[in-house]
mmCIF file of C-alpha atoms in Angstrom:
data_model
loop_
_atom_site.group_PDB
_atom_site.id
_atom_site.type_symbol
_atom_site.label_atom_id
_atom_site.label_comp_id
_atom_site.label_asym_id
_atom_site.label_seq_id
_atom_site.Cartn_x
_atom_site.Cartn_y
_atom_site.Cartn_z
ATOM 1 C CA MET A 1 19.783 -20.446 67.398
ATOM 2 C CA ASN A 2 17.875 -19.980 70.607
ATOM 3 C CA LEU A 3 14.462 -18.602 69.583
ATOM 4 C CA GLU A 4 11.432 -18.483 71.734
ATOM 5 C CA LYS A 5 8.560 -20.744 70.675
ATOM 6 C CA PRO A 6 5.924 -19.079 68.515
ATOM 7 C CA ILE A 7 3.469 -16.896 70.351
ATOM 8 C CA ILE A 8 -0.201 -17.757 69.720
ATOM 9 C CA MET A 9 -2.845 -15.051 70.270
ATOM 10 C CA GLU A 10 -6.569 -14.917 69.582
ATOM 11 C CA HIS A 11 -7.780 -12.282 67.185
ATOM 12 C CA HIS A 12 -11.489 -12.050 66.310
ATOM 13 C CA GLY A 13 -11.941 -15.734 67.319
ATOM 14 C CA VAL A 14 -8.991 -16.907 65.282
ATOM 15 C CA MET A 15 -5.900 -18.380 66.988
ATOM 16 C CA VAL A 16 -3.012 -16.659 65.185
ATOM 17 C CA VAL A 17 0.581 -17.830 65.324
ATOM 18 C CA ARG A 18 2.377 -14.453 65.633
ATOM 19 C CA ASP A 19 5.771 -15.090 63.999
ATOM 20 C CA ASP A 20 5.638 -11.418 62.902
ATOM 21 C CA LEU A 21 7.003 -10.827 66.429
ATOM 22 C CA ILE A 22 10.424 -12.287 65.647
ATOM 23 C CA GLU A 23 13.063 -10.801 63.337
ATOM 24 C CA GLY A 24 12.984 -12.734 60.065
ATOM 25 C CA GLY A 25 9.656 -14.493 60.653
ATOM 26 C CA THR A 26 8.940 -18.268 60.640
ATOM 27 C CA LYS A 27 11.476 -19.189 58.004
ATOM 28 C CA VAL A 28 14.396 -18.075 60.177
ATOM 29 C CA ARG A 29 13.564 -20.784 62.632
ATOM 30 C CA ALA A 30 14.211 -23.626 60.141
ATOM 31 C CA LEU A 31 16.843 -22.042 57.921
ATOM 32 C CA PRO A 32 19.878 -23.245 59.952
ATOM 33 C CA VAL A 33 19.298 -26.752 58.551
ATOM 34 C CA LEU A 34 20.402 -25.468 55.166
ATOM 35 C CA PHE A 35 23.597 -24.039 56.479
ATOM 36 C CA GLY A 36 26.882 -26.016 56.412
ATOM 37 C CA GLU A 37 30.576 -25.274 56.155
ATOM 38 C CA GLU A 38 30.172 -22.449 53.553
ATOM 39 C CA SER A 39 30.813 -18.989 54.731
ATOM 40 C CA GLU A 40 28.436 -17.309 52.334
ATOM 41 C CA TYR A 41 24.858 -18.133 51.345
ATOM 42 C CA ALA A 42 23.035 -16.646 48.219
ATOM 43 C CA TYR A 43 19.320 -16.511 47.433
ATOM 44 C CA ALA A 44 17.473 -15.308 44.249
ATOM 45 C CA SER A 45 14.432 -13.437 45.450
ATOM 46 C CA PRO A 46 11.355 -11.599 44.158
ATOM 47 C CA VAL A 47 11.658 -8.114 45.543
ATOM 48 C CA TYR A 48 8.497 -8.707 47.526
ATOM 49 C CA GLY A 49 9.665 -11.936 49.025
ATOM 50 C CA TYR A 50 10.325 -12.509 52.732
ATOM 51 C CA ALA A 51 12.890 -15.324 52.451
ATOM 52 C CA GLN A 52 15.474 -12.724 51.635
ATOM 53 C CA VAL A 53 14.783 -11.105 55.040
ATOM 54 C CA ALA A 54 14.929 -14.420 56.865
ATOM 55 C CA LEU A 55 18.209 -15.384 55.153
ATOM 56 C CA ALA A 56 19.711 -11.972 56.234
ATOM 57 C CA TYR A 57 18.788 -12.332 59.824
ATOM 58 C CA CYS A 58 19.697 -16.114 60.053
ATOM 59 C CA ALA A 59 23.157 -15.557 58.439
ATOM 60 C CA LYS A 60 23.821 -12.688 60.849
ATOM 61 C CA ARG A 61 23.016 -14.795 63.880
ATOM 62 C CA LEU A 62 25.098 -17.682 62.577
ATOM 63 C CA GLY A 63 28.189 -15.471 61.709
ATOM 64 C CA LYS A 64 27.795 -16.104 58.041
ATOM 65 C CA TYR A 65 27.653 -13.830 55.018
ATOM 66 C CA SER A 66 24.481 -13.604 52.788
ATOM 67 C CA ILE A 67 23.835 -12.065 49.353
ATOM 68 C CA ILE A 68 20.444 -11.426 47.869
ATOM 69 C CA PHE A 69 19.924 -11.277 43.972
ATOM 70 C CA CYS A 70 16.772 -9.407 42.932
ATOM 71 C CA ALA A 71 15.483 -7.214 40.110
ATOM 72 C CA ARG A 72 16.730 -3.698 39.984
ATOM 73 C CA ARG A 73 14.220 -1.064 40.938
ATOM 74 C CA GLY A 74 14.466 2.761 41.031
ATOM 75 C CA THR A 75 13.883 2.500 44.731
ATOM 76 C CA PRO A 76 14.616 -0.892 46.390
ATOM 77 C CA HIS A 77 11.685 -2.559 47.924
ATOM 78 C CA ALA A 78 11.234 -2.244 51.683
ATOM 79 C CA ARG A 79 11.933 -5.967 52.253
ATOM 80 C CA THR A 80 15.200 -5.791 50.234
ATOM 81 C CA LEU A 81 16.193 -2.782 52.372
ATOM 82 C CA GLU A 82 15.375 -4.791 55.434
ATOM 83 C CA ALA A 83 17.596 -7.568 54.350
ATOM 84 C CA TYR A 84 20.343 -5.131 53.493
ATOM 85 C CA ASN A 85 19.962 -3.492 56.954
ATOM 86 C CA ALA A 86 20.094 -6.890 58.583
ATOM 87 C CA GLY A 87 23.419 -7.491 56.983
ATOM 88 C CA ALA A 88 22.963 -8.946 53.595
ATOM 89 C CA ASN A 89 24.659 -7.835 50.508
ATOM 90 C CA VAL A 90 22.304 -7.026 47.780
ATOM 91 C CA PHE A 91 22.942 -7.435 44.007
ATOM 92 C CA GLN A 92 20.268 -5.849 41.795
ATOM 93 C CA VAL A 93 19.902 -7.395 38.436
ATOM 94 C CA ASP A 94 19.168 -5.417 35.329
ATOM 95 C CA HIS A 95 16.263 -6.841 33.139
ATOM 96 C CA GLY A 96 15.408 -8.773 36.226
ATOM 97 C CA TYR A 97 12.996 -11.466 35.225
ATOM 98 C CA MET A 98 13.253 -14.245 37.859
ATOM 99 C CA SER A 99 14.883 -16.500 35.303
ATOM 100 C CA VAL A 100 17.614 -13.851 34.838
ATOM 101 C CA VAL A 101 17.949 -13.221 38.571
ATOM 102 C CA LYS A 102 18.309 -16.917 39.234
ATOM 103 C CA ALA A 103 20.984 -17.244 36.480
ATOM 104 C CA ARG A 104 23.036 -14.543 37.969
ATOM 105 C CA ALA A 105 22.863 -16.127 41.413
ATOM 106 C CA ARG A 106 23.991 -19.419 39.973
ATOM 107 C CA GLU A 107 26.871 -17.671 38.153
ATOM 108 C CA TYR A 108 27.996 -15.945 41.280
ATOM 109 C CA CYS A 109 28.002 -19.116 43.403
ATOM 110 C CA ALA A 110 29.863 -21.002 40.684
ATOM 111 C CA VAL A 111 32.728 -18.492 40.913
ATOM 112 C CA SER A 112 32.604 -17.433 44.600
ATOM 113 C CA GLY A 113 31.912 -20.776 46.238
ATOM 114 C CA ALA A 114 28.897 -19.422 47.946
ATOM 115 C CA LYS A 115 26.053 -21.857 48.536
ATOM 116 C CA LEU A 116 22.826 -21.021 46.584
ATOM 117 C CA LEU A 117 19.654 -21.814 48.566
ATOM 118 C CA PRO A 118 16.735 -23.243 46.728
ATOM 119 C CA PHE A 119 13.970 -20.967 45.471
ATOM 120 C CA GLY A 120 11.180 -20.809 48.041
ATOM 121 C CA LEU A 121 13.581 -22.737 50.380
ATOM 122 C CA ASP A 122 11.949 -25.782 48.846
ATOM 123 C CA ASP A 123 14.231 -28.514 50.324
ATOM 124 C CA PRO A 124 13.185 -31.748 52.121
ATOM 125 C CA ARG A 125 15.376 -30.879 55.162
ATOM 126 C CA PHE A 126 13.744 -27.452 55.462
ATOM 127 C CA ILE A 127 10.307 -28.847 55.160
ATOM 128 C CA LEU A 128 10.913 -31.613 57.771
ATOM 129 C CA GLU A 129 12.452 -29.045 60.217
ATOM 130 C CA LEU A 130 9.621 -26.658 59.639
ATOM 131 C CA SER A 131 7.051 -29.429 60.161
ATOM 132 C CA ASN A 132 8.690 -30.237 63.546
ATOM 133 C CA ILE A 133 8.526 -26.550 64.543
ATOM 134 C CA VAL A 134 4.789 -26.491 63.641
ATOM 135 C CA ALA A 135 4.079 -29.718 65.493
ATOM 136 C CA ASP A 136 5.869 -28.529 68.530
ATOM 137 C CA ALA A 137 4.198 -25.030 68.592
ATOM 138 C CA LEU A 138 0.653 -26.503 68.163
ATOM 139 C CA SER A 139 1.014 -29.632 70.247
ATOM 140 C CA PRO A 140 -1.025 -28.080 73.209
ATOM 141 C CA TYR A 141 -4.014 -27.495 70.891
ATOM 142 C CA ASN A 142 -6.535 -29.588 69.043
ATOM 143 C CA VAL A 143 -6.273 -28.030 65.654
ATOM 144 C CA GLY A 144 -9.227 -28.759 63.466
ATOM 145 C CA GLN A 145 -8.600 -26.164 60.718
ATOM 146 C CA ILE A 146 -5.493 -23.991 59.919
ATOM 147 C CA TRP A 147 -4.810 -21.382 57.258
ATOM 148 C CA CYS A 148 -1.652 -20.132 55.657
ATOM 149 C CA ALA A 149 -0.298 -18.253 52.740
ATOM 150 C CA ALA A 150 1.097 -20.315 49.817
ATOM 151 C CA GLY A 151 3.949 -18.979 47.616
ATOM 152 C CA SER A 152 5.934 -22.085 46.881
ATOM 153 C CA GLY A 153 3.741 -24.181 49.097
ATOM 154 C CA VAL A 154 6.535 -25.061 51.508
ATOM 155 C CA LEU A 155 4.708 -23.971 54.634
ATOM 156 C CA ALA A 156 1.477 -25.717 53.622
ATOM 157 C CA ARG A 157 3.339 -28.961 53.084
ATOM 158 C CA SER A 158 5.081 -28.581 56.344
ATOM 159 C CA ILE A 159 1.785 -27.971 58.115
ATOM 160 C CA GLU A 160 0.251 -31.169 56.355
ATOM 161 C CA MET A 161 3.173 -33.144 57.700
ATOM 162 C CA ALA A 162 2.870 -31.815 61.193
ATOM 163 C CA LEU A 163 -0.896 -31.997 61.485
ATOM 164 C CA PRO A 164 -2.110 -35.037 59.486
ATOM 165 C CA ASP A 165 -5.689 -34.813 60.697
ATOM 166 C CA ALA A 166 -6.208 -31.015 60.264
ATOM 167 C CA ASP A 167 -8.085 -29.280 57.551
ATOM 168 C CA VAL A 168 -5.285 -27.267 55.810
ATOM 169 C CA ASN A 169 -6.223 -24.207 53.791
ATOM 170 C CA ALA A 170 -3.696 -22.405 51.671
ATOM 171 C CA VAL A 171 -4.209 -19.068 49.876
ATOM 172 C CA ARG A 172 -2.281 -18.855 46.643
ATOM 173 C CA VAL A 173 -0.693 -15.411 46.339
ATOM 174 C CA GLY A 174 1.389 -15.910 43.120
ATOM 175 C CA ALA A 175 2.111 -18.818 40.851
ATOM 176 C CA ALA A 176 0.425 -22.139 41.476
ATOM 177 C CA PRO A 177 2.068 -23.634 44.673
ATOM 178 C CA THR A 178 3.033 -27.217 45.177
ATOM 179 C CA VAL A 179 0.858 -28.563 47.980
ATOM 180 C CA GLY A 180 -0.510 -31.944 49.070
ATOM 181 C CA ARG A 181 -3.998 -32.325 50.503
ATOM 182 C CA SER A 182 -4.390 -28.586 51.341
ATOM 183 C CA LYS A 183 -7.433 -26.813 49.830
ATOM 184 C CA VAL A 184 -6.089 -24.013 47.785
ATOM 185 C CA TRP A 185 -7.876 -20.590 47.621
ATOM 186 C CA VAL A 186 -6.689 -17.883 45.131
ATOM 187 C CA ALA A 187 -6.077 -14.301 46.334
ATOM 188 C CA PRO A 188 -7.824 -11.775 44.169
ATOM 189 C CA GLU A 189 -4.777 -9.371 44.347
ATOM 190 C CA LYS A 190 -1.869 -9.658 41.898
ATOM 191 C CA PHE A 191 1.307 -10.932 43.595
ATOM 192 C CA GLU A 192 2.873 -7.444 43.582
ATOM 193 C CA GLN A 193 -0.188 -5.824 45.185
ATOM 194 C CA ASP A 194 -0.681 -5.516 48.909
ATOM 195 C CA ALA A 195 -3.624 -7.112 50.667
ATOM 196 C CA ARG A 196 -6.816 -5.183 50.328
ATOM 197 C CA ASP A 197 -8.383 -6.513 53.463
ATOM 198 C CA LYS A 198 -5.575 -6.579 56.093
ATOM 199 C CA PRO A 199 -5.731 -8.353 59.426
ATOM 200 C CA PRO A 200 -5.614 -6.428 62.743
ATOM 201 C CA PHE A 201 -1.958 -7.370 63.403
ATOM 202 C CA ASN A 202 1.288 -7.037 61.485
ATOM 203 C CA SER A 203 1.360 -9.371 58.517
ATOM 204 C CA CYS A 204 3.417 -9.455 55.314
ATOM 205 C CA SER A 205 1.284 -7.460 52.854
ATOM 206 C CA ASN A 206 2.097 -9.524 49.680
ATOM 207 C CA TYR A 207 1.846 -12.871 51.345
ATOM 208 C CA ASP A 208 0.112 -13.676 54.761
ATOM 209 C CA ALA A 209 -2.065 -10.590 54.874
ATOM 210 C CA LYS A 210 -4.006 -11.858 51.920
ATOM 211 C CA VAL A 211 -5.216 -14.762 53.849
ATOM 212 C CA TRP A 212 -7.361 -12.741 56.266
ATOM 213 C CA GLN A 213 -10.113 -12.006 53.795
ATOM 214 C CA PHE A 214 -10.751 -15.745 53.336
ATOM 215 C CA ILE A 215 -10.519 -16.456 57.100
ATOM 216 C CA LYS A 216 -13.277 -13.741 57.752
ATOM 217 C CA ARG A 217 -15.624 -15.421 55.268
ATOM 218 C CA HIS A 218 -14.843 -19.154 55.478
ATOM 219 C CA ALA A 219 -12.868 -20.106 58.664
ATOM 220 C CA GLN A 220 -14.413 -22.386 61.252
ATOM 221 C CA PRO A 221 -14.714 -21.043 64.819
ATOM 222 C CA GLY A 222 -11.500 -21.549 66.569
ATOM 223 C CA ALA A 223 -9.473 -21.917 63.392
ATOM 224 C CA PHE A 224 -5.699 -21.287 63.353
ATOM 225 C CA PHE A 225 -3.697 -18.994 61.035
ATOM 226 C CA TRP A 226 0.097 -19.274 60.711
ATOM 227 C CA ASN A 227 1.283 -15.781 60.293
ATOM 228 C CA VAL A 228 4.774 -16.066 58.970
ATOM 229 C CA ALA A 229 6.086 -12.440 59.120
ATOM 230 C CA ALA A 230 5.440 -8.850 59.449
#
């Protein structure tokens, strides 16, 4: 896929990687490395998650099919609707604990031949590709400190790999993420809650937006913030 390099803009003294400006956000940049000969790709997603959106846009651009498995809600979440509108099929799972959602996705792939993408896109190939993207985007800068949201911890680990000398700060938004040397902060909001103190630019309300409150209080002058999605 031919995507423009990430746009970096200063907001209140913070250098923000504005991947909210592309459809699908940061993850759509690295997702093609997980695609192969299969015609269809499946993902088990929290309804609040953004990987479902990234998969939908990436599959569409690559001429593939995608299917999202998520918990059934009376009204589908806005991100699930965005994935659907971007071309993904959506299967809503009754009694949709994540363990059940994942089981339904595995069952579907076993029968259909679709490829099930790992939860959180936690795959060494994806992390390496994402680290290369981070390194390339930030190569013109001397990055001393950088902040990001941490769901699975994939982005934090990619940043650690790309910027071995940087002070990496990851804000936990749900379950404990798997990170390396990153300093982990814990968002006060529950995972399903939106950020209380939102940044002055588009940012995913359950994930990236929760970082801003920590940046305002603890970031060094000239710090960077990798904003994954709108």
